[in-house]
Coordinates of C-alpha atoms in Angstrom, one line a residue:
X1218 CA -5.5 186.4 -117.6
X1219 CA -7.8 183.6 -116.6
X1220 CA -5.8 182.5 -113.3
X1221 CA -5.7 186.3 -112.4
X1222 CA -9.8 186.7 -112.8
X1223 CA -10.4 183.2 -111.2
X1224 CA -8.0 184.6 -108.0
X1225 CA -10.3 187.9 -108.0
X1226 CA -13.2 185.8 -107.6
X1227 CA -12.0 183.5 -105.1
X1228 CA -11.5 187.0 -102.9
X1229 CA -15.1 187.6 -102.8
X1230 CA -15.8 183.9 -102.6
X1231 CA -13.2 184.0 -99.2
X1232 CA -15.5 187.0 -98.0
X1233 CA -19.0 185.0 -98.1
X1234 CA -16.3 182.2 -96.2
X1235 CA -15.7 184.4 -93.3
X1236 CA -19.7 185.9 -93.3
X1237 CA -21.1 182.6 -92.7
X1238 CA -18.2 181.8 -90.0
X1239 CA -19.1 185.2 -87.8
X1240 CA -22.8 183.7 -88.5
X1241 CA -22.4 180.4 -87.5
X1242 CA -20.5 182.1 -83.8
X1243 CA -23.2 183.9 -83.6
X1244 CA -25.8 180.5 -83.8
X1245 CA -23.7 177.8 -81.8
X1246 CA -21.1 180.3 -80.0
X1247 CA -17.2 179.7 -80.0
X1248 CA -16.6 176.6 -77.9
X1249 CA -14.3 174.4 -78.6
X1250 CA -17.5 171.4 -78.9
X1251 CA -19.1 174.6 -81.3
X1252 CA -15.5 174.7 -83.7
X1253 CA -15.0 170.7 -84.0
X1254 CA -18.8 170.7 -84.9
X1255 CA -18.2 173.2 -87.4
X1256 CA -15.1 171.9 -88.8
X1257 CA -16.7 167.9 -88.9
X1258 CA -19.8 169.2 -91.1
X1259 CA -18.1 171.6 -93.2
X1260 CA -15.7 168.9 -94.3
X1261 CA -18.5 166.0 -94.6
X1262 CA -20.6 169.2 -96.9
X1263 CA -17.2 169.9 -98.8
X1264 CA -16.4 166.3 -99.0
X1265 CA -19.3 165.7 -101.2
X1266 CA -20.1 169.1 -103.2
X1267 CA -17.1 167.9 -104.9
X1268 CA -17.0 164.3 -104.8
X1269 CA -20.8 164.1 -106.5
X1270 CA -19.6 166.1 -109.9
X1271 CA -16.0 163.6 -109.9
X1272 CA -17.8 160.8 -110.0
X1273 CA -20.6 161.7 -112.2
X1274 CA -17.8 163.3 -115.1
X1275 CA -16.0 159.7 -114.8
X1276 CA -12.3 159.5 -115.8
X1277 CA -11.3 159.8 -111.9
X1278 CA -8.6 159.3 -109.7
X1279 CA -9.7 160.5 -106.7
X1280 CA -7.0 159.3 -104.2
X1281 CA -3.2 158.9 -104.5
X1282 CA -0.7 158.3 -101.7
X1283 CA 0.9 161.4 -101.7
X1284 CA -2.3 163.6 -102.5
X1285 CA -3.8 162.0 -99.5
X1286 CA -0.6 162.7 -97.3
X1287 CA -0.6 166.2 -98.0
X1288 CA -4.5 166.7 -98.1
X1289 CA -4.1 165.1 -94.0
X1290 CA -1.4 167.6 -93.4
X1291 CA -4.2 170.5 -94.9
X1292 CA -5.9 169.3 -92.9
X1293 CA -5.1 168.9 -90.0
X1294 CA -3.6 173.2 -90.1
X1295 CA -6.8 174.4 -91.4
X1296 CA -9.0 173.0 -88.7
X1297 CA -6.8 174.2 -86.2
X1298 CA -6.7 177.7 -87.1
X1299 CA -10.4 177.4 -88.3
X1300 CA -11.4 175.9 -84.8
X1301 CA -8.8 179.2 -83.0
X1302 CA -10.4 181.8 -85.2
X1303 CA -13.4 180.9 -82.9
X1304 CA -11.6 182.2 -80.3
X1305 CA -10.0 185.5 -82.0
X1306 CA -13.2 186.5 -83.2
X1307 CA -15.2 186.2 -79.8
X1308 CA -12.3 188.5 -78.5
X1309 CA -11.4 190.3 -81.1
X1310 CA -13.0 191.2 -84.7
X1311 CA -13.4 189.8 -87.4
X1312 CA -10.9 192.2 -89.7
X1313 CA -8.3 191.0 -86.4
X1314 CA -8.4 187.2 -87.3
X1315 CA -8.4 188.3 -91.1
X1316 CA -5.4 190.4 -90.9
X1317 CA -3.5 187.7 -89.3
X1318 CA -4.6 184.7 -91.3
X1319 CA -4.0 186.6 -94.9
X1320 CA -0.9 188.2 -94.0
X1321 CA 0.4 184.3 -92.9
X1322 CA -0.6 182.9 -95.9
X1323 CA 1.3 185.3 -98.1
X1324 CA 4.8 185.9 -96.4
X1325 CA 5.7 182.6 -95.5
X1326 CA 5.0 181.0 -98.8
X1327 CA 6.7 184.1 -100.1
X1328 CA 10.1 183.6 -98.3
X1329 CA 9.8 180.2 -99.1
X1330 CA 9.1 180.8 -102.7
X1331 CA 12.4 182.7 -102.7
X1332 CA 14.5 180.4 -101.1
X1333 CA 12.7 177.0 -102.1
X1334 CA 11.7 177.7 -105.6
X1335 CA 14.4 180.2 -106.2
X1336 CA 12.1 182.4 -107.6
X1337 CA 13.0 186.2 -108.3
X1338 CA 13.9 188.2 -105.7
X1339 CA 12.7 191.8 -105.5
X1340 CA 13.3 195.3 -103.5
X1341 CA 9.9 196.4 -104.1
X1342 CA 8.3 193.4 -102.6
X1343 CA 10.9 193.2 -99.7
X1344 CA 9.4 196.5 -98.8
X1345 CA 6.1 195.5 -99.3
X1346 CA 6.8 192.6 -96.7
X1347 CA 7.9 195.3 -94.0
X1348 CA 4.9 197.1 -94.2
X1349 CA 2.8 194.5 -94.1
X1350 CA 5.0 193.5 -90.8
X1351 CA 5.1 197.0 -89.8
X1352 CA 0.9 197.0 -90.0
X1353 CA 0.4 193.6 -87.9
X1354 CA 2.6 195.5 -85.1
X1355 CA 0.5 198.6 -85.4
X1356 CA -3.0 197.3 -84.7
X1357 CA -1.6 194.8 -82.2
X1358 CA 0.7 196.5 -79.7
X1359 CA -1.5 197.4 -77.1
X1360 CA -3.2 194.1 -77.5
X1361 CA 0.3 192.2 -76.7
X1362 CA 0.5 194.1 -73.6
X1363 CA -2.9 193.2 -72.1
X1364 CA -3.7 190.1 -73.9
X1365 CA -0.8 187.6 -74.6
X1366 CA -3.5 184.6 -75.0
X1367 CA -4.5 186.2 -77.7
X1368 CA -1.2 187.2 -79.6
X1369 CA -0.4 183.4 -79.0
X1370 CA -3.4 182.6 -81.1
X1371 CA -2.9 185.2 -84.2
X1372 CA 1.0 184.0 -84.4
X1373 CA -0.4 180.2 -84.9
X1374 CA -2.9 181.0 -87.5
X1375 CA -0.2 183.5 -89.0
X1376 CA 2.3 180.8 -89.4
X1377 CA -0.4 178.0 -90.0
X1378 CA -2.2 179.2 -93.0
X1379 CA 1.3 180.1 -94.5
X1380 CA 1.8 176.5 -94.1
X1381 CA -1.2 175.6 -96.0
X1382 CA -0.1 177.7 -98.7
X1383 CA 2.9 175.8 -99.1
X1384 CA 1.5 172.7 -99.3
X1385 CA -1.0 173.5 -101.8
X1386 CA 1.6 175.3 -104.0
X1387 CA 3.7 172.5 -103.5
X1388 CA 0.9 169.6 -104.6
X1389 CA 0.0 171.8 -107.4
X1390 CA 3.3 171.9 -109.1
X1391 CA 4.8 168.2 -108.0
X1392 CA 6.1 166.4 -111.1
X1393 CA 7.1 163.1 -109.8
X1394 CA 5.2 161.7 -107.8
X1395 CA 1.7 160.6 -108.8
X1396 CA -1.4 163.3 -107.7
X1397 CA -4.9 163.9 -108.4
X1398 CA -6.5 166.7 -110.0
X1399 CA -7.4 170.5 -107.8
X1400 CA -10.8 169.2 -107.5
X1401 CA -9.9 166.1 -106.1
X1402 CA -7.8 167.5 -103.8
X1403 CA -10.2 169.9 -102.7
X1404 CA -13.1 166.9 -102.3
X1405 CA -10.0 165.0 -100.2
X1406 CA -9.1 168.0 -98.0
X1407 CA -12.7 168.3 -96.9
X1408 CA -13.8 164.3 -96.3
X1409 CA -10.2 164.0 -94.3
X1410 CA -11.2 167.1 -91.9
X1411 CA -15.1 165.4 -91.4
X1412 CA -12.9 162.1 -90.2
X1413 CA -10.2 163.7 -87.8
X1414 CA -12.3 166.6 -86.4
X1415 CA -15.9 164.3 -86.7
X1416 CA -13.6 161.9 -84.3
X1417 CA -12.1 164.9 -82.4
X1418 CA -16.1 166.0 -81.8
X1419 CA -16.8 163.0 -80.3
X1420 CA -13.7 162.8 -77.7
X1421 CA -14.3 165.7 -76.6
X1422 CA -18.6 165.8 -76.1
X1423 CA -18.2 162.6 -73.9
X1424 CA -15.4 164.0 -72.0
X1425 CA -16.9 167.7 -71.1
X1426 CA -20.7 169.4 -70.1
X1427 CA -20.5 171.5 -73.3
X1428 CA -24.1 172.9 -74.0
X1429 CA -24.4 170.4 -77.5
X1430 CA -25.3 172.4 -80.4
X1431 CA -28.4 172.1 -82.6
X1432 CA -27.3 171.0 -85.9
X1433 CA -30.4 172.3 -87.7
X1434 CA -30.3 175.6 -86.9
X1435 CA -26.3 175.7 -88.4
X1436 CA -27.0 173.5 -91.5
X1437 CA -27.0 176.0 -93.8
X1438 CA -24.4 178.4 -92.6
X1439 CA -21.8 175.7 -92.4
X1440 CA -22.9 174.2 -95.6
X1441 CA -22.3 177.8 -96.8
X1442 CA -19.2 178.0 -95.8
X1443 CA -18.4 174.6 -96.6
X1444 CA -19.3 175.7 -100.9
X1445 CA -17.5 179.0 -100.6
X1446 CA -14.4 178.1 -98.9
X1447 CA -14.0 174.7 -101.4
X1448 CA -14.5 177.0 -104.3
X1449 CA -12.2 179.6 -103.2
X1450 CA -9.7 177.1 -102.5
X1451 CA -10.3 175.5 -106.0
X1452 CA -9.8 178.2 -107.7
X1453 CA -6.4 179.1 -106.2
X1454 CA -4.9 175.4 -106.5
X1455 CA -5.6 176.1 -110.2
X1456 CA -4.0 179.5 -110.1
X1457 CA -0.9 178.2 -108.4
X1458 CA 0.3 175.8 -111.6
X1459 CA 1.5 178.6 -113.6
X1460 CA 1.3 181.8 -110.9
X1461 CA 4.6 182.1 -109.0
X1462 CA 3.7 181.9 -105.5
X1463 CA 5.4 185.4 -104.8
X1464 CA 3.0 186.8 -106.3
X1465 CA -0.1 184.5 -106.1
X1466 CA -0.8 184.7 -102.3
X1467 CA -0.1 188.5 -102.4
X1468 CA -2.8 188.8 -104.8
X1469 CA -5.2 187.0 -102.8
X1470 CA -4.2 188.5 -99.9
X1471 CA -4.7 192.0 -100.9
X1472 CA -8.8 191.7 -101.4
X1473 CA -9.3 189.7 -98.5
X1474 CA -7.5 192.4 -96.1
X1475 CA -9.8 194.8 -96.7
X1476 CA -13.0 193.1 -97.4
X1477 CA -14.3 191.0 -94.7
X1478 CA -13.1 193.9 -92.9
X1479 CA -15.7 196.2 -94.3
X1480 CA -18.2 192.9 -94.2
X1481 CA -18.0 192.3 -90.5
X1482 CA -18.1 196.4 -89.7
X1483 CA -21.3 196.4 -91.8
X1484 CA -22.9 193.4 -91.4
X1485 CA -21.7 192.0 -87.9
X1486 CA -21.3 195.6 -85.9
X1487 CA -17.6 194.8 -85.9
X1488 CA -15.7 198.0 -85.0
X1489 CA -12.3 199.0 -86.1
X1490 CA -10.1 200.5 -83.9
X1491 CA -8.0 203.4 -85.4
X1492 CA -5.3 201.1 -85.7
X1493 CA -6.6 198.3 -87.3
X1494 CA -8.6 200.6 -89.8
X1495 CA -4.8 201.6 -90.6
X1496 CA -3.0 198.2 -90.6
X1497 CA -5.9 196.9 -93.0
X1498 CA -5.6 200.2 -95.8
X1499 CA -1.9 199.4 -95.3
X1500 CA -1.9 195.8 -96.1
X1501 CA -4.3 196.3 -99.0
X1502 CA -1.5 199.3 -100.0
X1503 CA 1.2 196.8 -100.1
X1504 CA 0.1 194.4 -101.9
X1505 CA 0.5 196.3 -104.7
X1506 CA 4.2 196.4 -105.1
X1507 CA 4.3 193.0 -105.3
X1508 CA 2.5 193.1 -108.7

């Protein structure tokens, strides 16, 4: 019961995630200069949140070589759909880049669950799959017609936070090879994203006329983001030891459908198209059957 309350809390914990994104788009905008900014500080805040209370409780491991490979791989995915969320958002809404991201991180990990962990296989969550797919279609096919930029960008997110699910599930319930602890991993997730996009920032300021972007005003939102996000992440690497990950990212998934969409329509003047209003109460619907 405790996994199950700690997965309801990381829902609202991913909603503050997503508020203090929209507010840092609204401060520094969504260049690319404005999302390597974003990702280098939020991984330098993250970095240390958790690296302080490790190293003050003792008894540490901190780094192993295959915790460090697979935090790098993280990595890498979550920055780049962090860093194209920029870009859906300035477009698109909020509940657009939501539905996209959630529904990723819960059907791949899901097939792969079935075929990978040979977990159990069931009608009722095959169905719930379709209408989840069936939902994504609705809100979107006008979109594909006029904007294919666009679709390009949810379909990467889509399939790169369902690869981030993976790998978390996967470092969570590795039994051979050496690894360190959910915290850990979370404290090495964030310190590897300062390094590759804190280097990427700096490429890419000296090679373009980018208005720069005045850390002050942004310190807080990103650091913000950077406690929420680590937390919520924390709290599902803990739930994935002993929840099966067909039913662990559904779980998730089905709060954060519906919630930052009513976040960014009250908070942010976001405003839902008949047909993402639908897809969302859909999703949220479906994610039911797979309890």
């Amino acid at each position: 019961m405790r996994d199950y309350l700690f997965l309801l809390f990381s829902v609202f914990l991913t909603t503050g995630d997503f508020a203090c994104n929209k507010l840092y788009q609204k401060k520094a905008g969504a260049s690319l200069v404005a999302g390597l900014l974003f990702n280098a500080m939020m991984g330098l805040f993250m970095g240390l949140i958790f690296l302080i209370p490790i190293l003050i409780k003792g008894n540490y491991v901190l780094c192993t070589p295959y915790s460090l490979a697979m935090a790098c791989i993280a990595t890498i995915l979550v920055s780049a759909y962090n860093t194209i969320g920029f870009k859906i958002m300035k477009s698109g809404s909020m509940a657009l880049y939501t539905m996209f991201l959630m529904t990723g991180g819960m059907l791949v990990p899901y097939v792969w669950g079935l075929f990978y962990l040979d977990e159990e296989f069931s009608l009722i969550r095959t169905a719930g799959l379709l209408m989840i797919m069936f939902a994504v279609f609705l809100a979107n096919y006008e979109k594909q017609k006029t904007n294919k930029k666009q679709v390009l960008w949810c379909l990467l997110v889509f399939f790169f936070d369902g690869i981030v699910s993976i790998v978390s599930k996967s470092h969570q319930i590795e039994a051979v090879r050496p690894h360190v602890s959910a915290a850990e991993f979370v404290m090495l997730s964030g310190l590897c994203r300062f390094v590759l996009m804190g280097t990427l920032y700096l490429i890419v300021t000296k090679k373009t006329k980018s208005k720069p972007v005045k850390v002050r005003s942004v310190t807080g939102v990103v650091l913000g983001s950077a406690a929420t996000s680590g937390l919520s992440y924390l709290l599902v690497l803990l739930g994935a030891k002993s929840i099966p990950v067909t039913v662990l990212y559904p779980l998730v998934t089905g709060g954060c459908m519906v919630i930052p969409a009513l976040v960014g329509v009250a908070f942010f003047k976001d405003k839902l198209t008949p047909r993402v209003a639908v897809s969302v109460a859909i999703c949220f619907a479906a994610t039911f059957m797979f309890l």
